[in-house]
Amino acid sequence: MTIPHGMYIWQLSSIRNDYIRSLQKLNCKRVYLKVLDDASPGIFWSFQCNRQIVKQFTDAGIEVVGWGYIFDQKRIIDVEGIAQAVKTSLDMGCSGFVADIEVETENIATHPQVKELMTALRGVVPQGCLGYTSFGNPEDHPDVPWQILQDACDYQQPQMYYALWGFGSNRAEVEIAFAQHKRMGLDKKPIYPIWTTEPNGSKTTTPEELQWFLNAYPGSAVYEASCNPSWQVDYSNKFPGPKTPATWFDIQRTKDGATVVTAYASDTPVDQISSHWKGDVIEFFKKYDTAGTILVAPCDKPIPVLVKK
């Protein structure tokens, strides 16, 4: 299953007025439109999801997938009301739905209702069209009901908010997050990451880096439409995945405890080399890894066949 790149829309009223024409210029063929929030009266967002609005997109060749925040500051949800809101969004012309499941479900008391909800949604949303989105670094959120979500949904959209994380270079962070998914068995369904354009103080993403990630990960999406970088990239799938050469750092220690870092270069794409992190040189990488391509070789393993820099 392949899907086009897409843009997430939270509040349609807060984005540019010419959004349809602008999306066409960016070759954007899919939007994720917020259609519900269970903290809102009535749950369904009729002011934002109706036939007229959805038709504006579809007439322009842009598919509309609904999404909504579930358990928004709640421990108990209205399963029937949410399922009905999702059905209404489909009736309005949306092609599918993505459930936003976050911190509230780390309370295991919510898990029976999560399962009940996903069963209800599975009965409403067409096959192949139900997704979920949650934390991009699942090992840091082990109590989210990952397996329930995996079993019910057709695909997942982990929130790879590399610009906000700060535990490594941006590309290294994403590699680490994907490795976490694999270790936890969360790689059995298609993964279409979400990249954020929301700023957090001085931390933000650039259009150039955002474009790199879109090119590297087919089907990935951008959150969200009220932020300028979302409108400064091309959403087409015409670009091949990047073949950025990796810089490989072998870390060793001398007898007196000093850290020795030896650099190598390779034409091997970044995503084909396993990365390993060493906490004692994190600051070194933060300072020098502006391109996001530094990988660290473990000292006790042989270095791959590389060309010495």
PDB file of C-alpha atoms in Angstrom:
ATOM      1  CA  MET A   1       0.000   0.000   0.000  1.00  0.00           C
ATOM      2  CA  THR A   2       1.371   3.388  -1.009  1.00  0.00           C
ATOM      3  CA  ILE A   3      -0.146   6.760  -0.235  1.00  0.00           C
ATOM      4  CA  PRO A   4       0.766  10.279  -1.366  1.00  0.00           C
ATOM      5  CA  HIS A   5       2.540  12.768   0.839  1.00  0.00           C
ATOM      6  CA  GLY A   6       0.093  14.902   2.783  1.00  0.00           C
ATOM      7  CA  MET A   7      -0.383  18.017   4.889  1.00  0.00           C
ATOM      8  CA  TYR A   8      -2.138  18.028   8.260  1.00  0.00           C
ATOM      9  CA  ILE A   9      -4.714  20.750   8.899  1.00  0.00           C
ATOM     10  CA  TRP A  10      -5.755  21.497  12.463  1.00  0.00           C
ATOM     11  CA  GLN A  11      -7.794  24.690  12.087  1.00  0.00           C
ATOM     12  CA  LEU A  12      -8.817  25.527   8.553  1.00  0.00           C
ATOM     13  CA  SER A  13      -9.727  29.085   9.556  1.00  0.00           C
ATOM     14  CA  SER A  14      -6.146  29.792  10.641  1.00  0.00           C
ATOM     15  CA  ILE A  15      -4.441  29.048   7.320  1.00  0.00           C
ATOM     16  CA  ARG A  16      -4.100  31.057   4.130  1.00  0.00           C
ATOM     17  CA  ASN A  17      -7.270  31.850   2.206  1.00  0.00           C
ATOM     18  CA  ASP A  18      -5.945  30.502  -1.095  1.00  0.00           C
ATOM     19  CA  TYR A  19      -5.136  27.096   0.380  1.00  0.00           C
ATOM     20  CA  ILE A  20      -6.620  25.086  -2.481  1.00  0.00           C
ATOM     21  CA  ARG A  21      -4.574  26.767  -5.177  1.00  0.00           C
ATOM     22  CA  SER A  22      -1.476  26.779  -2.966  1.00  0.00           C
ATOM     23  CA  LEU A  23      -1.790  23.047  -2.299  1.00  0.00           C
ATOM     24  CA  GLN A  24      -2.063  22.427  -6.040  1.00  0.00           C
ATOM     25  CA  LYS A  25       1.110  24.424  -6.667  1.00  0.00           C
ATOM     26  CA  LEU A  26       2.909  22.272  -4.110  1.00  0.00           C
ATOM     27  CA  ASN A  27       1.681  19.083  -5.812  1.00  0.00           C
ATOM     28  CA  CYS A  28      -0.083  18.081  -2.606  1.00  0.00           C
ATOM     29  CA  LYS A  29      -2.587  15.303  -3.340  1.00  0.00           C
ATOM     30  CA  ARG A  30      -3.749  14.562   0.218  1.00  0.00           C
ATOM     31  CA  VAL A  31      -4.708  16.547   3.292  1.00  0.00           C
ATOM     32  CA  TYR A  32      -5.502  15.310   6.776  1.00  0.00           C
ATOM     33  CA  LEU A  33      -8.360  17.479   8.001  1.00  0.00           C
ATOM     34  CA  LYS A  34      -9.294  17.540  11.675  1.00  0.00           C
ATOM     35  CA  VAL A  35     -12.906  16.396  11.844  1.00  0.00           C
ATOM     36  CA  LEU A  36     -13.454  15.676  15.526  1.00  0.00           C
ATOM     37  CA  ASP A  37     -12.191  16.135  19.055  1.00  0.00           C
ATOM     38  CA  ASP A  38     -13.835  14.323  21.923  1.00  0.00           C
ATOM     39  CA  ALA A  39     -13.271  17.353  24.150  1.00  0.00           C
ATOM     40  CA  SER A  40     -15.516  19.413  21.865  1.00  0.00           C
ATOM     41  CA  PRO A  41     -19.295  19.636  22.368  1.00  0.00           C
ATOM     42  CA  GLY A  42     -20.884  17.170  20.000  1.00  0.00           C
ATOM     43  CA  ILE A  43     -17.452  15.695  19.125  1.00  0.00           C
ATOM     44  CA  PHE A  44     -17.861  16.205  15.354  1.00  0.00           C
ATOM     45  CA  TRP A  45     -16.456  19.405  13.819  1.00  0.00           C
ATOM     46  CA  SER A  46     -19.276  20.278  11.430  1.00  0.00           C
ATOM     47  CA  PHE A  47     -17.879  23.810  11.036  1.00  0.00           C
ATOM     48  CA  GLN A  48     -14.763  22.344   9.419  1.00  0.00           C
ATOM     49  CA  CYS A  49     -15.940  19.109   7.833  1.00  0.00           C
ATOM     50  CA  ASN A  50     -18.957  19.390   5.571  1.00  0.00           C
ATOM     51  CA  ARG A  51     -19.710  18.427   1.997  1.00  0.00           C
ATOM     52  CA  GLN A  52     -18.934  21.888   0.618  1.00  0.00           C
ATOM     53  CA  ILE A  53     -15.502  22.095   2.233  1.00  0.00           C
ATOM     54  CA  VAL A  54     -14.498  18.546   1.373  1.00  0.00           C
ATOM     55  CA  LYS A  55     -15.711  19.003  -2.212  1.00  0.00           C
ATOM     56  CA  GLN A  56     -13.412  22.033  -2.614  1.00  0.00           C
ATOM     57  CA  PHE A  57     -10.474  19.714  -2.035  1.00  0.00           C
ATOM     58  CA  THR A  58     -11.668  16.737  -4.035  1.00  0.00           C
ATOM     59  CA  ASP A  59     -12.672  18.877  -7.028  1.00  0.00           C
ATOM     60  CA  ALA A  60      -9.048  20.074  -7.056  1.00  0.00           C
ATOM     61  CA  GLY A  61      -7.727  16.502  -7.048  1.00  0.00           C
ATOM     62  CA  ILE A  62      -6.865  16.519  -3.348  1.00  0.00           C
ATOM     63  CA  GLU A  63      -7.953  13.568  -1.220  1.00  0.00           C
ATOM     64  CA  VAL A  64      -9.277  14.358   2.271  1.00  0.00           C
ATOM     65  CA  VAL A  65      -8.587  12.031   5.196  1.00  0.00           C
ATOM     66  CA  GLY A  66     -10.161  12.908   8.520  1.00  0.00           C
ATOM     67  CA  TRP A  67      -8.319  12.848  11.819  1.00  0.00           C
ATOM     68  CA  GLY A  68      -9.219  13.528  15.418  1.00  0.00           C
ATOM     69  CA  TYR A  69      -7.760  13.647  18.895  1.00  0.00           C
ATOM     70  CA  ILE A  70      -9.117  10.855  21.072  1.00  0.00           C
ATOM     71  CA  PHE A  71      -9.048  10.939  24.892  1.00  0.00           C
ATOM     72  CA  ASP A  72      -8.385  14.686  24.802  1.00  0.00           C
ATOM     73  CA  GLN A  73      -7.766  15.294  28.519  1.00  0.00           C
ATOM     74  CA  LYS A  74     -10.152  12.430  29.284  1.00  0.00           C
ATOM     75  CA  ARG A  75     -10.042   9.035  30.953  1.00  0.00           C
ATOM     76  CA  ILE A  76     -13.441   7.919  29.663  1.00  0.00           C
ATOM     77  CA  ILE A  77     -14.682   8.439  26.110  1.00  0.00           C
ATOM     78  CA  ASP A  78     -17.967   8.220  24.240  1.00  0.00           C
ATOM     79  CA  VAL A  79     -17.126   5.336  21.910  1.00  0.00           C
ATOM     80  CA  GLU A  80     -20.461   5.456  20.101  1.00  0.00           C
ATOM     81  CA  GLY A  81     -20.267   9.229  19.670  1.00  0.00           C
ATOM     82  CA  ILE A  82     -16.742   9.094  18.236  1.00  0.00           C
ATOM     83  CA  ALA A  83     -17.622   6.262  15.855  1.00  0.00           C
ATOM     84  CA  GLN A  84     -20.663   8.226  14.670  1.00  0.00           C
ATOM     85  CA  ALA A  85     -18.518  11.335  14.139  1.00  0.00           C
ATOM     86  CA  VAL A  86     -16.078   9.324  12.021  1.00  0.00           C
ATOM     87  CA  LYS A  87     -18.965   7.896   9.990  1.00  0.00           C
ATOM     88  CA  THR A  88     -20.304  11.410   9.452  1.00  0.00           C
ATOM     89  CA  SER A  89     -16.897  12.558   8.180  1.00  0.00           C
ATOM     90  CA  LEU A  90     -16.926   9.705   5.669  1.00  0.00           C
ATOM     91  CA  ASP A  91     -20.436  10.688   4.617  1.00  0.00           C
ATOM     92  CA  MET A  92     -19.137  14.217   4.024  1.00  0.00           C
ATOM     93  CA  GLY A  93     -16.582  12.852   1.550  1.00  0.00           C
ATOM     94  CA  CYS A  94     -13.506  11.941   3.606  1.00  0.00           C
ATOM     95  CA  SER A  95     -11.810   8.768   2.388  1.00  0.00           C
ATOM     96  CA  GLY A  96     -10.499   7.521   5.718  1.00  0.00           C
ATOM     97  CA  PHE A  97      -9.641   8.372   9.305  1.00  0.00           C
ATOM     98  CA  VAL A  98      -6.553   8.655  11.503  1.00  0.00           C
ATOM     99  CA  ALA A  99      -6.979   8.367  15.274  1.00  0.00           C
ATOM    100  CA  ASP A 100      -4.657  10.585  17.293  1.00  0.00           C
ATOM    101  CA  ILE A 101      -3.858   8.580  20.446  1.00  0.00           C
ATOM    102  CA  GLU A 102      -1.489  10.228  22.893  1.00  0.00           C
ATOM    103  CA  VAL A 103      -0.475  10.716  26.517  1.00  0.00           C
ATOM    104  CA  GLU A 104      -3.871   9.999  28.086  1.00  0.00           C
ATOM    105  CA  THR A 105      -3.689   6.362  26.997  1.00  0.00           C
ATOM    106  CA  GLU A 106      -0.512   5.784  28.983  1.00  0.00           C
ATOM    107  CA  ASN A 107      -3.003   5.218  31.791  1.00  0.00           C
ATOM    108  CA  ILE A 108      -3.671   1.500  31.336  1.00  0.00           C
ATOM    109  CA  ALA A 109      -7.208   1.976  32.667  1.00  0.00           C
ATOM    110  CA  THR A 110      -8.047   3.486  29.258  1.00  0.00           C
ATOM    111  CA  HIS A 111      -6.958   0.428  27.285  1.00  0.00           C
ATOM    112  CA  PRO A 112     -10.278  -1.480  27.314  1.00  0.00           C
ATOM    113  CA  GLN A 113     -11.987   1.576  25.822  1.00  0.00           C
ATOM    114  CA  VAL A 114      -9.207   2.001  23.260  1.00  0.00           C
ATOM    115  CA  LYS A 115      -9.870  -1.559  22.124  1.00  0.00           C
ATOM    116  CA  GLU A 116     -13.627  -0.966  22.098  1.00  0.00           C
ATOM    117  CA  LEU A 117     -13.167   2.193  20.048  1.00  0.00           C
ATOM    118  CA  MET A 118     -10.830   0.627  17.514  1.00  0.00           C
ATOM    119  CA  THR A 119     -13.274  -2.239  17.040  1.00  0.00           C
ATOM    120  CA  ALA A 120     -16.045   0.286  16.434  1.00  0.00           C
ATOM    121  CA  LEU A 121     -13.931   2.274  13.970  1.00  0.00           C
ATOM    122  CA  ARG A 122     -12.922  -0.880  12.151  1.00  0.00           C
ATOM    123  CA  GLY A 123     -16.611  -1.454  11.501  1.00  0.00           C
ATOM    124  CA  VAL A 124     -17.034   2.059  10.055  1.00  0.00           C
ATOM    125  CA  VAL A 125     -13.860   2.884   8.115  1.00  0.00           C
ATOM    126  CA  PRO A 126     -13.202   1.054   4.808  1.00  0.00           C
ATOM    127  CA  GLN A 127     -10.428  -1.525   4.687  1.00  0.00           C
ATOM    128  CA  GLY A 128      -7.044   0.054   4.075  1.00  0.00           C
ATOM    129  CA  CYS A 129      -8.197   3.482   5.244  1.00  0.00           C
ATOM    130  CA  LEU A 130      -7.841   3.402   9.053  1.00  0.00           C
ATOM    131  CA  GLY A 131      -4.661   4.729  10.608  1.00  0.00           C
ATOM    132  CA  TYR A 132      -3.383   5.907  13.946  1.00  0.00           C
ATOM    133  CA  THR A 133      -0.823   8.475  15.021  1.00  0.00           C
ATOM    134  CA  SER A 134       1.049   8.685  18.287  1.00  0.00           C
ATOM    135  CA  PHE A 135       4.508   9.222  19.739  1.00  0.00           C
ATOM    136  CA  GLY A 136       7.389   8.715  17.334  1.00  0.00           C
ATOM    137  CA  ASN A 137       9.655   7.343  20.075  1.00  0.00           C
ATOM    138  CA  PRO A 138       7.589   4.420  21.432  1.00  0.00           C
ATOM    139  CA  GLU A 139      10.180   3.039  23.852  1.00  0.00           C
ATOM    140  CA  ASP A 140       9.793   6.233  25.858  1.00  0.00           C
ATOM    141  CA  HIS A 141       6.015   5.622  26.029  1.00  0.00           C
ATOM    142  CA  PRO A 142       5.701   1.869  26.653  1.00  0.00           C
ATOM    143  CA  ASP A 143       2.259   2.095  28.270  1.00  0.00           C
ATOM    144  CA  VAL A 144       0.506   3.347  25.142  1.00  0.00           C
ATOM    145  CA  PRO A 145      -1.622   0.385  23.912  1.00  0.00           C
ATOM    146  CA  TRP A 146       0.552  -0.122  20.858  1.00  0.00           C
ATOM    147  CA  GLN A 147      -0.528  -3.659  20.070  1.00  0.00           C
ATOM    148  CA  ILE A 148      -4.224  -2.779  20.167  1.00  0.00           C
ATOM    149  CA  LEU A 149      -3.589   0.016  17.675  1.00  0.00           C
ATOM    150  CA  GLN A 150      -1.418  -2.194  15.486  1.00  0.00           C
ATOM    151  CA  ASP A 151      -3.992  -4.959  15.372  1.00  0.00           C
ATOM    152  CA  ALA A 152      -6.858  -2.655  14.401  1.00  0.00           C
ATOM    153  CA  CYS A 153      -5.275  -0.208  11.985  1.00  0.00           C
ATOM    154  CA  ASP A 154      -4.040  -0.490   8.409  1.00  0.00           C
ATOM    155  CA  TYR A 155      -1.126   1.912   8.823  1.00  0.00           C
ATOM    156  CA  GLN A 156       0.574   4.134  11.366  1.00  0.00           C
ATOM    157  CA  GLN A 157       1.838   7.711  11.332  1.00  0.00           C
ATOM    158  CA  PRO A 158       4.378   8.128  14.131  1.00  0.00           C
ATOM    159  CA  GLN A 159       5.012  11.737  15.068  1.00  0.00           C
ATOM    160  CA  MET A 160       8.706  12.103  14.206  1.00  0.00           C
ATOM    161  CA  TYR A 161       9.132  15.538  15.712  1.00  0.00           C
ATOM    162  CA  TYR A 162      12.897  15.579  15.235  1.00  0.00           C
ATOM    163  CA  ALA A 163      13.100  19.363  15.377  1.00  0.00           C
ATOM    164  CA  LEU A 164      11.719  19.312  18.920  1.00  0.00           C
ATOM    165  CA  TRP A 165      13.324  16.191  20.433  1.00  0.00           C
ATOM    166  CA  GLY A 166      16.916  17.277  21.008  1.00  0.00           C
ATOM    167  CA  PHE A 167      18.467  13.882  21.820  1.00  0.00           C
ATOM    168  CA  GLY A 168      20.728  13.833  18.770  1.00  0.00           C
ATOM    169  CA  SER A 169      21.035  15.146  15.254  1.00  0.00           C
ATOM    170  CA  ASN A 170      17.728  15.231  13.410  1.00  0.00           C
ATOM    171  CA  ARG A 171      18.417  12.333  11.064  1.00  0.00           C
ATOM    172  CA  ALA A 172      19.981  10.265  13.827  1.00  0.00           C
ATOM    173  CA  GLU A 173      16.898  10.834  15.980  1.00  0.00           C
ATOM    174  CA  VAL A 174      14.642   9.507  13.239  1.00  0.00           C
ATOM    175  CA  GLU A 175      16.876   6.450  12.802  1.00  0.00           C
ATOM    176  CA  ILE A 176      16.686   5.822  16.534  1.00  0.00           C
ATOM    177  CA  ALA A 177      12.894   6.164  16.477  1.00  0.00           C
ATOM    178  CA  PHE A 178      12.568   3.672  13.613  1.00  0.00           C
ATOM    179  CA  ALA A 179      14.854   1.257  15.470  1.00  0.00           C
ATOM    180  CA  GLN A 180      12.564   1.544  18.498  1.00  0.00           C
ATOM    181  CA  HIS A 181       9.566   0.610  16.354  1.00  0.00           C
ATOM    182  CA  LYS A 182      11.391  -2.444  15.089  1.00  0.00           C
ATOM    183  CA  ARG A 183      12.509  -3.586  18.542  1.00  0.00           C
ATOM    184  CA  MET A 184       8.943  -3.267  19.824  1.00  0.00           C
ATOM    185  CA  GLY A 185       7.467  -5.164  16.875  1.00  0.00           C
ATOM    186  CA  LEU A 186       5.707  -2.069  15.570  1.00  0.00           C
ATOM    187  CA  ASP A 187       6.997  -2.461  12.027  1.00  0.00           C
ATOM    188  CA  LYS A 188       4.429  -4.987  10.828  1.00  0.00           C
ATOM    189  CA  LYS A 189       2.119  -2.331   9.392  1.00  0.00           C
ATOM    190  CA  PRO A 190       3.175   0.423   6.939  1.00  0.00           C
ATOM    191  CA  ILE A 191       4.845   3.385   8.634  1.00  0.00           C
ATOM    192  CA  TYR A 192       4.216   6.838   7.171  1.00  0.00           C
ATOM    193  CA  PRO A 193       5.949   9.354   9.461  1.00  0.00           C
ATOM    194  CA  ILE A 194       4.689  12.823  10.299  1.00  0.00           C
ATOM    195  CA  TRP A 195       7.238  15.654  10.362  1.00  0.00           C
ATOM    196  CA  THR A 196       6.377  18.723  12.392  1.00  0.00           C
ATOM    197  CA  THR A 197       6.879  22.320  11.311  1.00  0.00           C
ATOM    198  CA  GLU A 198       5.796  23.699  14.674  1.00  0.00           C
ATOM    199  CA  PRO A 199       8.528  25.741  16.398  1.00  0.00           C
ATOM    200  CA  ASN A 200       9.549  25.130  19.994  1.00  0.00           C
ATOM    201  CA  GLY A 201      11.512  28.168  21.108  1.00  0.00           C
ATOM    202  CA  SER A 202      14.621  28.284  18.935  1.00  0.00           C
ATOM    203  CA  LYS A 203      14.063  24.732  17.698  1.00  0.00           C
ATOM    204  CA  THR A 204      12.388  24.438  14.335  1.00  0.00           C
ATOM    205  CA  THR A 205      12.822  22.738  10.989  1.00  0.00           C
ATOM    206  CA  THR A 206      13.906  24.286   7.717  1.00  0.00           C
ATOM    207  CA  PRO A 207      12.170  23.768   4.371  1.00  0.00           C
ATOM    208  CA  GLU A 208      15.359  22.164   3.049  1.00  0.00           C
ATOM    209  CA  GLU A 209      15.488  19.557   5.794  1.00  0.00           C
ATOM    210  CA  LEU A 210      11.748  18.986   5.632  1.00  0.00           C
ATOM    211  CA  GLN A 211      12.086  18.328   1.906  1.00  0.00           C
ATOM    212  CA  TRP A 212      14.870  15.851   2.606  1.00  0.00           C
ATOM    213  CA  PHE A 213      12.632  13.853   4.935  1.00  0.00           C
ATOM    214  CA  LEU A 214       9.687  13.935   2.525  1.00  0.00           C
ATOM    215  CA  ASN A 215      11.945  12.662  -0.251  1.00  0.00           C
ATOM    216  CA  ALA A 216      13.383   9.955   1.987  1.00  0.00           C
ATOM    217  CA  TYR A 217      10.082   8.577   3.279  1.00  0.00           C
ATOM    218  CA  PRO A 218       7.295   8.059   0.709  1.00  0.00           C
ATOM    219  CA  GLY A 219       3.819   8.601   2.091  1.00  0.00           C
ATOM    220  CA  SER A 220       5.021  10.765   4.970  1.00  0.00           C
ATOM    221  CA  ALA A 221       3.108  13.877   6.005  1.00  0.00           C
ATOM    222  CA  VAL A 222       3.712  17.344   7.429  1.00  0.00           C
ATOM    223  CA  TYR A 223       2.127  18.834  10.555  1.00  0.00           C
ATOM    224  CA  GLU A 224       0.834  21.451  10.231  1.00  0.00           C
ATOM    225  CA  ALA A 225      -0.745  23.896   7.806  1.00  0.00           C
ATOM    226  CA  SER A 226      -0.549  27.033   9.958  1.00  0.00           C
ATOM    227  CA  CYS A 227       3.288  26.947   9.909  1.00  0.00           C
ATOM    228  CA  ASN A 228       5.190  28.491   6.996  1.00  0.00           C
ATOM    229  CA  PRO A 229       7.610  25.613   6.232  1.00  0.00           C
ATOM    230  CA  SER A 230       4.605  23.428   5.391  1.00  0.00           C
ATOM    231  CA  TRP A 231       4.067  25.642   2.345  1.00  0.00           C
ATOM    232  CA  GLN A 232       7.696  25.714   1.207  1.00  0.00           C
ATOM    233  CA  VAL A 233       8.186  22.119   0.043  1.00  0.00           C
ATOM    234  CA  ASP A 234       7.089  19.920  -2.846  1.00  0.00           C
ATOM    235  CA  TYR A 235       4.709  17.107  -1.880  1.00  0.00           C
ATOM    236  CA  SER A 236       5.031  15.113  -5.088  1.00  0.00           C
ATOM    237  CA  ASN A 237       6.600  11.672  -5.066  1.00  0.00           C
ATOM    238  CA  LYS A 238       8.769  12.462  -8.065  1.00  0.00           C
ATOM    239  CA  PHE A 239      11.946  12.780  -6.023  1.00  0.00           C
ATOM    240  CA  PRO A 240      13.973   9.627  -5.339  1.00  0.00           C
ATOM    241  CA  GLY A 241      15.107   8.847  -1.835  1.00  0.00           C
ATOM    242  CA  PRO A 242      18.300  10.682  -0.899  1.00  0.00           C
ATOM    243  CA  LYS A 243      21.697   9.065  -1.244  1.00  0.00           C
ATOM    244  CA  THR A 244      23.497  11.314   1.182  1.00  0.00           C
ATOM    245  CA  PRO A 245      26.978   9.938   1.962  1.00  0.00           C
ATOM    246  CA  ALA A 246      27.364   9.101   5.622  1.00  0.00           C
ATOM    247  CA  THR A 247      30.204  10.229   7.829  1.00  0.00           C
ATOM    248  CA  TRP A 248      31.244   7.367  10.075  1.00  0.00           C
ATOM    249  CA  PHE A 249      32.877   8.005  13.428  1.00  0.00           C
ATOM    250  CA  ASP A 250      34.733   5.223  15.220  1.00  0.00           C
ATOM    251  CA  ILE A 251      34.967   6.001  18.933  1.00  0.00           C
ATOM    252  CA  GLN A 252      37.781   4.522  21.019  1.00  0.00           C
ATOM    253  CA  ARG A 253      39.378   5.233  24.369  1.00  0.00           C
ATOM    254  CA  THR A 254      43.042   5.517  25.261  1.00  0.00           C
ATOM    255  CA  LYS A 255      44.462   4.019  28.460  1.00  0.00           C
ATOM    256  CA  ASP A 256      44.215   7.360  30.222  1.00  0.00           C
ATOM    257  CA  GLY A 257      40.490   7.560  29.411  1.00  0.00           C
ATOM    258  CA  ALA A 258      40.651  10.090  26.590  1.00  0.00           C
ATOM    259  CA  THR A 259      38.111   9.731  23.771  1.00  0.00           C
ATOM    260  CA  VAL A 260      39.510   9.360  20.272  1.00  0.00           C
ATOM    261  CA  VAL A 261      37.176   9.983  17.344  1.00  0.00           C
ATOM    262  CA  THR A 262      38.255   8.782  13.897  1.00  0.00           C
ATOM    263  CA  ALA A 263      36.230   9.908  10.869  1.00  0.00           C
ATOM    264  CA  TYR A 264      35.519   7.912   7.722  1.00  0.00           C
ATOM    265  CA  ALA A 265      33.366   8.506   4.654  1.00  0.00           C
ATOM    266  CA  SER A 266      31.174   6.151   2.652  1.00  0.00           C
ATOM    267  CA  ASP A 267      28.827   6.207  -0.307  1.00  0.00           C
ATOM    268  CA  THR A 268      26.452   3.885   1.525  1.00  0.00           C
ATOM    269  CA  PRO A 269      23.059   5.575   2.065  1.00  0.00           C
ATOM    270  CA  VAL A 270      22.443   6.625   5.626  1.00  0.00           C
ATOM    271  CA  ASP A 271      19.457   4.356   6.118  1.00  0.00           C
ATOM    272  CA  GLN A 272      21.512   1.249   5.335  1.00  0.00           C
ATOM    273  CA  ILE A 273      24.029   1.692   8.158  1.00  0.00           C
ATOM    274  CA  SER A 274      23.159   0.821  11.735  1.00  0.00           C
ATOM    275  CA  SER A 275      23.837   3.700  14.097  1.00  0.00           C
ATOM    276  CA  HIS A 276      24.975   3.481  17.705  1.00  0.00           C
ATOM    277  CA  TRP A 277      25.040   6.321  20.160  1.00  0.00           C
ATOM    278  CA  LYS A 278      27.702   7.191  22.723  1.00  0.00           C
ATOM    279  CA  GLY A 279      26.486   9.533  25.420  1.00  0.00           C
ATOM    280  CA  ASP A 280      29.901  10.969  26.217  1.00  0.00           C
ATOM    281  CA  VAL A 281      30.189  12.631  22.803  1.00  0.00           C
ATOM    282  CA  ILE A 282      26.630  13.847  22.325  1.00  0.00           C
ATOM    283  CA  GLU A 283      27.745  17.451  22.655  1.00  0.00           C
ATOM    284  CA  PHE A 284      30.385  16.837  19.999  1.00  0.00           C
ATOM    285  CA  PHE A 285      27.729  15.684  17.553  1.00  0.00           C
ATOM    286  CA  LYS A 286      25.335  18.489  18.422  1.00  0.00           C
ATOM    287  CA  LYS A 287      28.081  20.939  17.575  1.00  0.00           C
ATOM    288  CA  TYR A 288      29.437  19.372  14.395  1.00  0.00           C
ATOM    289  CA  ASP A 289      26.653  17.274  12.889  1.00  0.00           C
ATOM    290  CA  THR A 290      24.797  20.089  11.171  1.00  0.00           C
ATOM    291  CA  ALA A 291      24.000  17.888   8.174  1.00  0.00           C
ATOM    292  CA  GLY A 292      22.551  15.130  10.299  1.00  0.00           C
ATOM    293  CA  THR A 293      24.610  12.353   8.711  1.00  0.00           C
ATOM    294  CA  ILE A 294      26.941  11.368  11.556  1.00  0.00           C
ATOM    295  CA  LEU A 295      26.799   7.711  12.533  1.00  0.00           C
ATOM    296  CA  VAL A 296      28.736   6.130  15.345  1.00  0.00           C
ATOM    297  CA  ALA A 297      30.529   2.792  15.096  1.00  0.00           C
ATOM    298  CA  PRO A 298      30.712   0.704  18.276  1.00  0.00           C
ATOM    299  CA  CYS A 299      34.282   0.180  19.416  1.00  0.00           C
ATOM    300  CA  ASP A 300      33.946  -3.580  19.743  1.00  0.00           C
ATOM    301  CA  LYS A 301      32.672  -4.157  16.195  1.00  0.00           C
ATOM    302  CA  PRO A 302      34.597  -4.037  12.924  1.00  0.00           C
ATOM    303  CA  ILE A 303      34.112  -0.935  10.827  1.00  0.00           C
ATOM    304  CA  PRO A 304      32.407  -1.603   7.453  1.00  0.00           C
ATOM    305  CA  VAL A 305      34.464  -1.318   4.292  1.00  0.00           C
ATOM    306  CA  LEU A 306      34.784   2.433   3.984  1.00  0.00           C
ATOM    307  CA  VAL A 307      37.064   4.949   2.371  1.00  0.00           C
ATOM    308  CA  LYS A 308      39.139   6.762   4.995  1.00  0.00           C
ATOM    309  CA  LYS A 309      38.499  10.487   5.036  1.00  0.00           C
TER     310      LYS A 309
END
